XYZ file of C-alpha atoms in Angstrom:
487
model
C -4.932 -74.388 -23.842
C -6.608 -75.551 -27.150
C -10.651 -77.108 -26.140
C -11.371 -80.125 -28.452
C -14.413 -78.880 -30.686
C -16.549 -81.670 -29.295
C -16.220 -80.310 -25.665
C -17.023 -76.334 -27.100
C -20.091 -78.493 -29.336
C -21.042 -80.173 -26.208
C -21.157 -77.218 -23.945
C -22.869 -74.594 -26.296
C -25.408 -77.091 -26.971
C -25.722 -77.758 -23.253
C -26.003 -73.850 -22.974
C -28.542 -73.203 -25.508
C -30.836 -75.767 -24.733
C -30.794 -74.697 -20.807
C -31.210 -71.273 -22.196
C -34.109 -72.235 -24.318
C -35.858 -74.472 -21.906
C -34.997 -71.805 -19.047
C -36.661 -68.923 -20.944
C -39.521 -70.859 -22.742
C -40.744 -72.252 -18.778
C -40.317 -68.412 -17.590
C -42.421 -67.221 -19.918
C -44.927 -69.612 -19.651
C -44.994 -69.430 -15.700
C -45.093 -65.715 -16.746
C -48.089 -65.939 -18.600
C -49.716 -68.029 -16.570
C -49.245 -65.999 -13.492
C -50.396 -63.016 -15.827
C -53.799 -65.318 -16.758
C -54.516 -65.633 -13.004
C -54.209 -61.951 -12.361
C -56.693 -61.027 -15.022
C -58.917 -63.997 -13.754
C -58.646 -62.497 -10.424
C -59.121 -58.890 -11.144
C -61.906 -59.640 -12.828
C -63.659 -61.775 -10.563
C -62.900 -59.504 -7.666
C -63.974 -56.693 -9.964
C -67.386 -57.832 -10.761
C -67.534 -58.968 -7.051
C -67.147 -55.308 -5.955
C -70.063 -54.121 -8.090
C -72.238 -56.459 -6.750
C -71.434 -55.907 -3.174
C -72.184 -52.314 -4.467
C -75.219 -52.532 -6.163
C -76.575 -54.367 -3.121
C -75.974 -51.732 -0.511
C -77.640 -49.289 -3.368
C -80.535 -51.632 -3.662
C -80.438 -52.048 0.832
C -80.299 -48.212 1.543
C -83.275 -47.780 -1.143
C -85.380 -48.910 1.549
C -84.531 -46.790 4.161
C -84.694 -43.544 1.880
C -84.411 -40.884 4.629
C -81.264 -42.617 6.164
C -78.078 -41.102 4.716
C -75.657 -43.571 3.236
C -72.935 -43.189 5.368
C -75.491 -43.324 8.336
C -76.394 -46.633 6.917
C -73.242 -47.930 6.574
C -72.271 -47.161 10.291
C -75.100 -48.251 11.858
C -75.697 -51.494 10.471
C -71.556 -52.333 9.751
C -71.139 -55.550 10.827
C -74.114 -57.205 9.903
C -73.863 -55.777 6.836
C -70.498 -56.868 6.089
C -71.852 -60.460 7.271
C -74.818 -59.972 4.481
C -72.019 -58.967 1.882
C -70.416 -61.411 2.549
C -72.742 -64.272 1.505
C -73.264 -62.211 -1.400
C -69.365 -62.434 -2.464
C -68.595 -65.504 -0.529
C -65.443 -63.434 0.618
C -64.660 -62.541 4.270
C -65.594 -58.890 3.967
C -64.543 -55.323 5.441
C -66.429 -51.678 5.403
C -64.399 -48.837 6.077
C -66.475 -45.452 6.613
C -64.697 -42.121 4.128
C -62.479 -41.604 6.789
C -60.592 -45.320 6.534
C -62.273 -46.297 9.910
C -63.031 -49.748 9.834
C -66.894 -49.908 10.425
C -67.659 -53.490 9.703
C -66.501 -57.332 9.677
C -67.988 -60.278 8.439
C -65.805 -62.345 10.716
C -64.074 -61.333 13.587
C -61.073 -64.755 12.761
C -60.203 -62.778 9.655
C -56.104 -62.423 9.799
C -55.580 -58.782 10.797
C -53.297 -57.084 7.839
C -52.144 -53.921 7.601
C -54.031 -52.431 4.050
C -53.374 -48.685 4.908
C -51.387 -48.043 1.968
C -54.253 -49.683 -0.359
C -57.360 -48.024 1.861
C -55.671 -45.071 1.361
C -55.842 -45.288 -2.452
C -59.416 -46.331 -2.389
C -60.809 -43.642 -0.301
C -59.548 -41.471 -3.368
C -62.398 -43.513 -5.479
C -59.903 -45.437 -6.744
C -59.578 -49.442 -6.817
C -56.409 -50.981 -5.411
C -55.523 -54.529 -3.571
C -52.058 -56.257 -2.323
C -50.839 -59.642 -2.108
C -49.492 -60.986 1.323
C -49.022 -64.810 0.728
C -51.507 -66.305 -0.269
C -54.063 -63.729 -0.084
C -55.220 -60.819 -1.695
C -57.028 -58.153 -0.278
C -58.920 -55.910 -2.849
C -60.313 -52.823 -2.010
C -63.098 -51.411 -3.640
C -64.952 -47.292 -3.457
C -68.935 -47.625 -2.436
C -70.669 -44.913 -4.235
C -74.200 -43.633 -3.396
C -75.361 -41.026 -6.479
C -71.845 -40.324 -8.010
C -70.236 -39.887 -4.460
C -68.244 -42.367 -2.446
C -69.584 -43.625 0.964
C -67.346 -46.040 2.094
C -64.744 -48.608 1.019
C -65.286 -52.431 0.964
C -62.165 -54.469 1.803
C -62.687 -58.465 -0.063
C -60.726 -60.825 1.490
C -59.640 -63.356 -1.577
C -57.634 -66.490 -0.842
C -54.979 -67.284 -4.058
C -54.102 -70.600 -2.855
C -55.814 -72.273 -5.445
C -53.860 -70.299 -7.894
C -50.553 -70.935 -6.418
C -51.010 -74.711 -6.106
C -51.783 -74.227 -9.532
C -48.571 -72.316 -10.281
C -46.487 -74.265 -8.708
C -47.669 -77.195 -9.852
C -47.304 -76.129 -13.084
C -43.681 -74.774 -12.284
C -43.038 -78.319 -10.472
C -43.981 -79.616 -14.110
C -41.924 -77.564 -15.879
C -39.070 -78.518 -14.341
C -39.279 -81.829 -14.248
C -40.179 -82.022 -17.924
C -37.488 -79.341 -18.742
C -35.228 -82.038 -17.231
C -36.473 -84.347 -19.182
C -36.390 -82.931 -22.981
C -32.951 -81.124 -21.885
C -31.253 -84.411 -21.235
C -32.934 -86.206 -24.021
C -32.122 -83.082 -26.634
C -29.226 -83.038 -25.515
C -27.916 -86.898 -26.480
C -29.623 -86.468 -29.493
C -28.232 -83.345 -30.217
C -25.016 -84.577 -29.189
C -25.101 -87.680 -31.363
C -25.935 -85.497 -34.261
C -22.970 -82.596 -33.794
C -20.932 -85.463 -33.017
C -20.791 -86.746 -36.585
C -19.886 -82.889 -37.614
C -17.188 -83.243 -34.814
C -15.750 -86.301 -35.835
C -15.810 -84.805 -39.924
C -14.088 -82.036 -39.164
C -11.367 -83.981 -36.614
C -10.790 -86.515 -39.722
C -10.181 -83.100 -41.827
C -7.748 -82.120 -38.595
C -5.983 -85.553 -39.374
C -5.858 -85.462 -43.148
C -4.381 -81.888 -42.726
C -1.756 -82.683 -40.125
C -0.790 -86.284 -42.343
C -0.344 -83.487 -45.215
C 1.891 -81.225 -43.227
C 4.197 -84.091 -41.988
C 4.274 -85.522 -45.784
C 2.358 -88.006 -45.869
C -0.093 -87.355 -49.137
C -1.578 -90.904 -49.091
C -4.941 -89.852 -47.655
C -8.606 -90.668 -47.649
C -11.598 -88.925 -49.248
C -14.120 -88.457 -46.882
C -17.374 -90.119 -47.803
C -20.223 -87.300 -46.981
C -22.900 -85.308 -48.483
C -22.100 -81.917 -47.263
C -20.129 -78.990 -47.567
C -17.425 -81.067 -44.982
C -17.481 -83.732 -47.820
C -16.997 -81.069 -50.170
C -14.035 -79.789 -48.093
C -12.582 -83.275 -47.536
C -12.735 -84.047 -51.461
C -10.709 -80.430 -52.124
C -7.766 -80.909 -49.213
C -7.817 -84.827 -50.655
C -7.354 -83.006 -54.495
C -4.752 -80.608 -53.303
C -2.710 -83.723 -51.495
C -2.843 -85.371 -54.728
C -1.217 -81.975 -56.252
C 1.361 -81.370 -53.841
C 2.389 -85.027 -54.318
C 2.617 -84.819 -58.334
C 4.241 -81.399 -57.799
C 6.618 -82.931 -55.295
C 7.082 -85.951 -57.640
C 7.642 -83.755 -60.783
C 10.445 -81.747 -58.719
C 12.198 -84.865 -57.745
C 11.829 -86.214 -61.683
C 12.997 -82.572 -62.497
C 15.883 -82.944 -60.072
C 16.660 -86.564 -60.499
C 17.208 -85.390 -64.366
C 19.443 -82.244 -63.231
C 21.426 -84.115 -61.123
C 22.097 -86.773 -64.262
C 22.607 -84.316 -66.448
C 25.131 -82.475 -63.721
C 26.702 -86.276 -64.045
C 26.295 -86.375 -67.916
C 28.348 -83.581 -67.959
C 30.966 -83.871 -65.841
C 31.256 -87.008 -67.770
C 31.483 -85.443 -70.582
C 33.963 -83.490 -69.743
C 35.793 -85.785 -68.386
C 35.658 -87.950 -71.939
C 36.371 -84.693 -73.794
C 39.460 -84.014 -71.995
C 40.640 -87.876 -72.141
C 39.763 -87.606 -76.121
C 41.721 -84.255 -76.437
C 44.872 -86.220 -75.026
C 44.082 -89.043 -76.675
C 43.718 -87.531 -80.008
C 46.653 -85.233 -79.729
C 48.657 -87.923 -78.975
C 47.397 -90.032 -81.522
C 47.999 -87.233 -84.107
C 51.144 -86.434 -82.689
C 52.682 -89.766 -83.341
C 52.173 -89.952 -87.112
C 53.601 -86.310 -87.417
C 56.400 -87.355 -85.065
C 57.464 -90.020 -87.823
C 56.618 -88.039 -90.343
C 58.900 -85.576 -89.455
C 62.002 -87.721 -88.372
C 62.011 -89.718 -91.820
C 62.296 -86.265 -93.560
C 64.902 -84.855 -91.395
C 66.544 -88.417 -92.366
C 65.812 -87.574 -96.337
C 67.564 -83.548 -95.338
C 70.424 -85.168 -93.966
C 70.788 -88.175 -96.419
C 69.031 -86.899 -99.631
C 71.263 -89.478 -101.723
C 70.751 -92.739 -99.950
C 68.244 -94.538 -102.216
C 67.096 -97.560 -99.735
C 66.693 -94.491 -97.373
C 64.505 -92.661 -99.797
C 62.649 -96.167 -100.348
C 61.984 -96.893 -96.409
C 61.157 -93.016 -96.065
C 58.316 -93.188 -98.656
C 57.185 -96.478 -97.107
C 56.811 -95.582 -93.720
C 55.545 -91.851 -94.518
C 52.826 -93.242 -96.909
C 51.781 -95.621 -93.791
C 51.431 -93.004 -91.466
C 49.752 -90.406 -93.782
C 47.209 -93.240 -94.301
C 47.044 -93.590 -90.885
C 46.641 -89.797 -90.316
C 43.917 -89.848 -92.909
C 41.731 -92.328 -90.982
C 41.994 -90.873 -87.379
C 40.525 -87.274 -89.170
C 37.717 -89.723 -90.789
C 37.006 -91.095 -87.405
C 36.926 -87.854 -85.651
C 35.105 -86.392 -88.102
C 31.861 -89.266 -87.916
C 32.561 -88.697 -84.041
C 31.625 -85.148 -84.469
C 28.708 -86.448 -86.831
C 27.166 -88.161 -83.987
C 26.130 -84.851 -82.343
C 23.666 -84.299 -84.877
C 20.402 -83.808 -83.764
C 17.717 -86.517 -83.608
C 15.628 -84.932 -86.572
C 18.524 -85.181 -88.889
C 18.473 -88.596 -89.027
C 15.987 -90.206 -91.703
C 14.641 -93.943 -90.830
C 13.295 -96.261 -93.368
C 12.820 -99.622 -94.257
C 16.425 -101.237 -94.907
C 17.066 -104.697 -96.963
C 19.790 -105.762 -94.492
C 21.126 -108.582 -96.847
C 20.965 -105.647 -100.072
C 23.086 -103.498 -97.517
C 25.534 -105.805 -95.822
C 26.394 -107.262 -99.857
C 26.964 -103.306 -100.825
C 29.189 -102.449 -98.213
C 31.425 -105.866 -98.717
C 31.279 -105.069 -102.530
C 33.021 -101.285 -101.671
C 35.558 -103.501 -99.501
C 36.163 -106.198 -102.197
C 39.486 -104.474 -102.682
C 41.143 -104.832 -99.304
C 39.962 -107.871 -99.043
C 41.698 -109.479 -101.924
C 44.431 -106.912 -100.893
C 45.295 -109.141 -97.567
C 43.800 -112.566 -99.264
C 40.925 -112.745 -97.406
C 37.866 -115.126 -98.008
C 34.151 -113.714 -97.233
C 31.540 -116.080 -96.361
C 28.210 -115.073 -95.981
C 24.580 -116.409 -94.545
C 22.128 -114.101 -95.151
C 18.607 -114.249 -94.794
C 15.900 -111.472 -96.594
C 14.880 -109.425 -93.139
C 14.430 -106.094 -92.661
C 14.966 -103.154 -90.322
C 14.041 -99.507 -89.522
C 17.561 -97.289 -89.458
C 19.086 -94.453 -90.939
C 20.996 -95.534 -94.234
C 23.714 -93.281 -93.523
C 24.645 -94.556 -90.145
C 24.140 -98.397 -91.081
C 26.861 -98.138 -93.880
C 29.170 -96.314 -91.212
C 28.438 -99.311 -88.661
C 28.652 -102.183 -91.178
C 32.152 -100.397 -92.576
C 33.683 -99.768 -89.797
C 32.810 -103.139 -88.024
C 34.306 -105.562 -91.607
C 37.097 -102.743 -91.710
C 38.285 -104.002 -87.861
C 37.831 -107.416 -89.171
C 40.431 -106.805 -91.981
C 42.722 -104.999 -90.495
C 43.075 -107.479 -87.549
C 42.567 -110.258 -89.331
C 45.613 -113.314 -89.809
C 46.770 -113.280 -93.735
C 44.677 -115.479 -95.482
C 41.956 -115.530 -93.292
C 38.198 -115.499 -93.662
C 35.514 -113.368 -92.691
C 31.543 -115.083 -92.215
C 28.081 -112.644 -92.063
C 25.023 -114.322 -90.902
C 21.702 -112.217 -90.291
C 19.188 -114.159 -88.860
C 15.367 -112.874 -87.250
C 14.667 -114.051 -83.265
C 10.926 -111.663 -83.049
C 10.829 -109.309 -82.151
C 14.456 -108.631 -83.333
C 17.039 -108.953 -86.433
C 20.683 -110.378 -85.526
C 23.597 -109.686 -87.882
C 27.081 -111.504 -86.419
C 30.498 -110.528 -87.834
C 33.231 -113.316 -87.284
C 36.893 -113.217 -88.310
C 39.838 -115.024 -87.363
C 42.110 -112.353 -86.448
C 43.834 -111.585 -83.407
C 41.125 -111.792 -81.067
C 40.784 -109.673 -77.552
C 41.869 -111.113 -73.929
C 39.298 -111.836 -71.469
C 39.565 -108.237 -69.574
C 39.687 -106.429 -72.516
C 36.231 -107.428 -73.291
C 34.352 -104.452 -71.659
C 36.812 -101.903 -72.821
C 36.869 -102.691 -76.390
C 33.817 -100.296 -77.045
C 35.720 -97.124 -75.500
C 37.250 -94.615 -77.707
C 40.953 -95.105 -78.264
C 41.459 -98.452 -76.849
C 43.662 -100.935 -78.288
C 44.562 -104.536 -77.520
C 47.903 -104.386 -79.824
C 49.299 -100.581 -80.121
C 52.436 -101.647 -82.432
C 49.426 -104.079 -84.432
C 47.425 -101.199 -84.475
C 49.325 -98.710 -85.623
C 51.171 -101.343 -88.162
C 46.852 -101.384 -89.617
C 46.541 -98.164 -88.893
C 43.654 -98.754 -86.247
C 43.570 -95.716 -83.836
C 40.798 -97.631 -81.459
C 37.561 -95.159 -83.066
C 35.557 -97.893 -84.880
C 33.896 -99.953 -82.035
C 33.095 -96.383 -79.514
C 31.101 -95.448 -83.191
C 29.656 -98.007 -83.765
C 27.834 -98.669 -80.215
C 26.817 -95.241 -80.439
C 25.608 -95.205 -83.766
C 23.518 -98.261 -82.685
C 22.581 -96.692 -80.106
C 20.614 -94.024 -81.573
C 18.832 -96.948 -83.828
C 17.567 -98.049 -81.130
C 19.756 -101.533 -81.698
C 22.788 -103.104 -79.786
C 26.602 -104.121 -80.111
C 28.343 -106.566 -78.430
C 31.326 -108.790 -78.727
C 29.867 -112.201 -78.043
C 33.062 -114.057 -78.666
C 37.050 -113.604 -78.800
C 40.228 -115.580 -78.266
C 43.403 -116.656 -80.515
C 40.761 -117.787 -83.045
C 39.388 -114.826 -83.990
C 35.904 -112.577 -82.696
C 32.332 -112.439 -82.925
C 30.390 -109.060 -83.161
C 26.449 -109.262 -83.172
C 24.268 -106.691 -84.183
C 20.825 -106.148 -82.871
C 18.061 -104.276 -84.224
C 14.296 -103.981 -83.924
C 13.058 -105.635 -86.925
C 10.218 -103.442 -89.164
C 7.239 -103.263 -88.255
C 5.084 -102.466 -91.567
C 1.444 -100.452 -89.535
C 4.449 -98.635 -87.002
């Protein structure tokens, strides 16, 4: 059974101040019954001498009367005379303990044998019965004892005294114990309550919840509350960092398994693509064993070889800048590019196949500038007006236009080629994919370009996307940041 720490607060401080009220009224009362004593003694002492020196000063007078002689034969009236003298009801006992003399024959018989006996030994002893005390004194006469006077002293006064006093005590005792104690209670109550709020915070962090309070106090509990508040706010950022850290495992668990996924599909895909070049590669010069002396065969052989050698050519080029796009991020080098300078260079390199297929180039280019790696924006810009060739109608035309929406720099690529269907918008950017196979392979396309480019822009921190297709040609746009000169 676990006690709430206000009930233990609550009963030691009950306890102690009992405790200290109980032992500060004891020994008070003590000290006060230990006042009256000596009060007592004394009086009775100096009482005792008096009665003393008066029988000295009585038996003076009758100098040929032996002391004890006096003290028998005038007993009782002399007890009555000492008696006036003390103002005590007083008793004479002769050296034997016989009882030779009494003031008052009402005085309450008591039995005083233990204490006569004590003072016929010269020595001075009394006892309490109630509320009296009877004190017995040794008479001496020259050195010697004579007798022993028995004072009759009433201690009522003293009790009433004592008890009142006690009575007092008690009822003031009362009085500052309950009072102390609400106060005292009111005050450990506020340590009690701290400490349960420190009990809550706790148990909130052990059932994880970390959204706590600080606890506003001035004291070593504030102190306390303010560290368990700190080390909530730790476990929580450690708890947060482990999910982040997991969060990124898990995606990169994903990425992988993606990855290997892709890697596998772009093993098949490129040993199929390879193998289909070689395949016809192959037959026409079986054909050319078999038939070395047919001369249209020889003709059509060099023809279709010379296609699919070119053909074979570009899928290595693509693989290759594939495999260049693992480079790390430090390997690339941005700068500020001329975009118009850059799109007219790569058109000028290809001029050639574009008079090749009778092509017209129309361009609208505005003076804007980017931040990109030079390398990478000739491979994007090629391989983007290269797909715009090779699918292009004969005698088409192909239109640039860059153009600057802030924060960002467009670039747009139209032809009127082929053109995609509707659902093979969102696949056109994976590696491999095709609209037209027998078109493709006819232009030697092996589906590479667009899966480069949108990783290429990627890593410049631009876009790709096909904005517009159909039987009257596409639309790619470009997006990139546009420079930013105190970047």
């Amino acid at each position: 059974m676990i006690l709430s720490i206000k009930i233990k607060f609550s009963v030691f401080l009950a306890a102690l101040l009992l405790l200290t009220v109980t032992i500060l009224s004891i020994l008070v009362l003590d000290g006060i019954k230990k006042d009256q004593q000596v009060q007592y003694e004394a009086y009775l002492s100096q009482q005792a001498r008096t009665t003393n020196l008066y029988i000295n000063q009585l038996s003076l007078s009758e100098p040929f009367v032996m002391p004890e002689t006096f003290l028998i034969s005038g007993g009782n009236k002399l007890a009555k005379q000492l008696s006036k003298v003390s103002g005590q009801i007083t008793v004479l006992y002769d050296t034997s303990g016989k009882k030779i003399g009494e003031s008052t024959a009402e005085s309450r018989a008591s039995n005083v044998e233990k204490a006569l006996s004590f003072a016929l030994q010269n020595k001075i002893a009394y006892q309490v019965e109630q509320d009296s005390l009877y004190y017995l004194a040794p008479l001496t006469k020259g050195g010697e004892q004579v007798g022993v006077i028995q004072l009759n002293y009433s201690l009522e006064g003293y009790l009433n005294f004592y008890n009142y006093i006690q009575t007092l005590f008690i009822s003031i005792g009362a009085g500052v114990f309950i009072v102390s104690f609400i106060l005292g209670y009111i005050y450990f109550n506020t340590f009690a309550n701290g400490i349960l709020k420190l009990k809550k915070m706790v148990d909130r962090i052990r059932t994880g919840q970390y959204n706590i309070e600080i606890p506003r106090r001035r004291d070593e509990l504030g102190k306390l509350g303010e560290g368990i508040y700190d080390m909530s706010r730790q476990i929580l950022k450690t708890i947060k960092d482990m999910q982040a850290e997991q969060q990124k495992l898990t995606l990169a668990v994903t990425k992988l398994s993606n990855l290997e996924k892709q890697q596998k599909e772009f093993i098949g895909n490129i040993t199929h693509e390879f193998k289909t070049p070689l395949t016809s590669v192959k037959a026409y010069l079986d054909l050319l064993e078999m038939y070395p002396d047919d001369p249209e065969l020889m003709d059509t052989a060099k023809e279709k070889i010379k296609q699919e050698t070119e053909r074979l050519y570009e899928m290595v080029d693509k693989v290759l800048q594939l495999s260049a796009l693992e480079k790390y991020d430090f390997e690339y080098t941005m700068e500020k590019i001329d975009v118009r300078q850059m799109i007219l260079q790569v058109c000028s390199r290809l001029k050639g196949k574009m008079d090749k297929f009778g092509i017209q180039l129309e361009t609208e280019l505005k003076e804007v500038f980017i931040e990109a790696d030079r390398e990478n924006m000739v491979i994007i810009l090629v391989n983007l007006l290269d797909n715009a060739i090779k699918y292009n109608k004969s005698q088409g035309s192909i239109r640039i236009k860059s153009y600057v929406v802030s924060p960002n720099v467009f670039v747009e690529i139209s032809d009127t080629g082929i053109g995609m269907p509707a659902e093979a918008e969102f696949k056109a950017f994976e590696p491999f994919y095709t609209v037209d196979i027998n078109r493709s392979r006819q232009n030697g396309g092996v589906g590479l370009g667009l899966s480069i480019i949108k990783k290429l822009m990627k890593k410049q921190g631009g876009t790709v996307a096909l904005v517009e297709t159909g039987p009257e040609g596409s639309t790619f746009r470009l997006c990139f940041p546009s420079y930013e000169k105190d970047k």
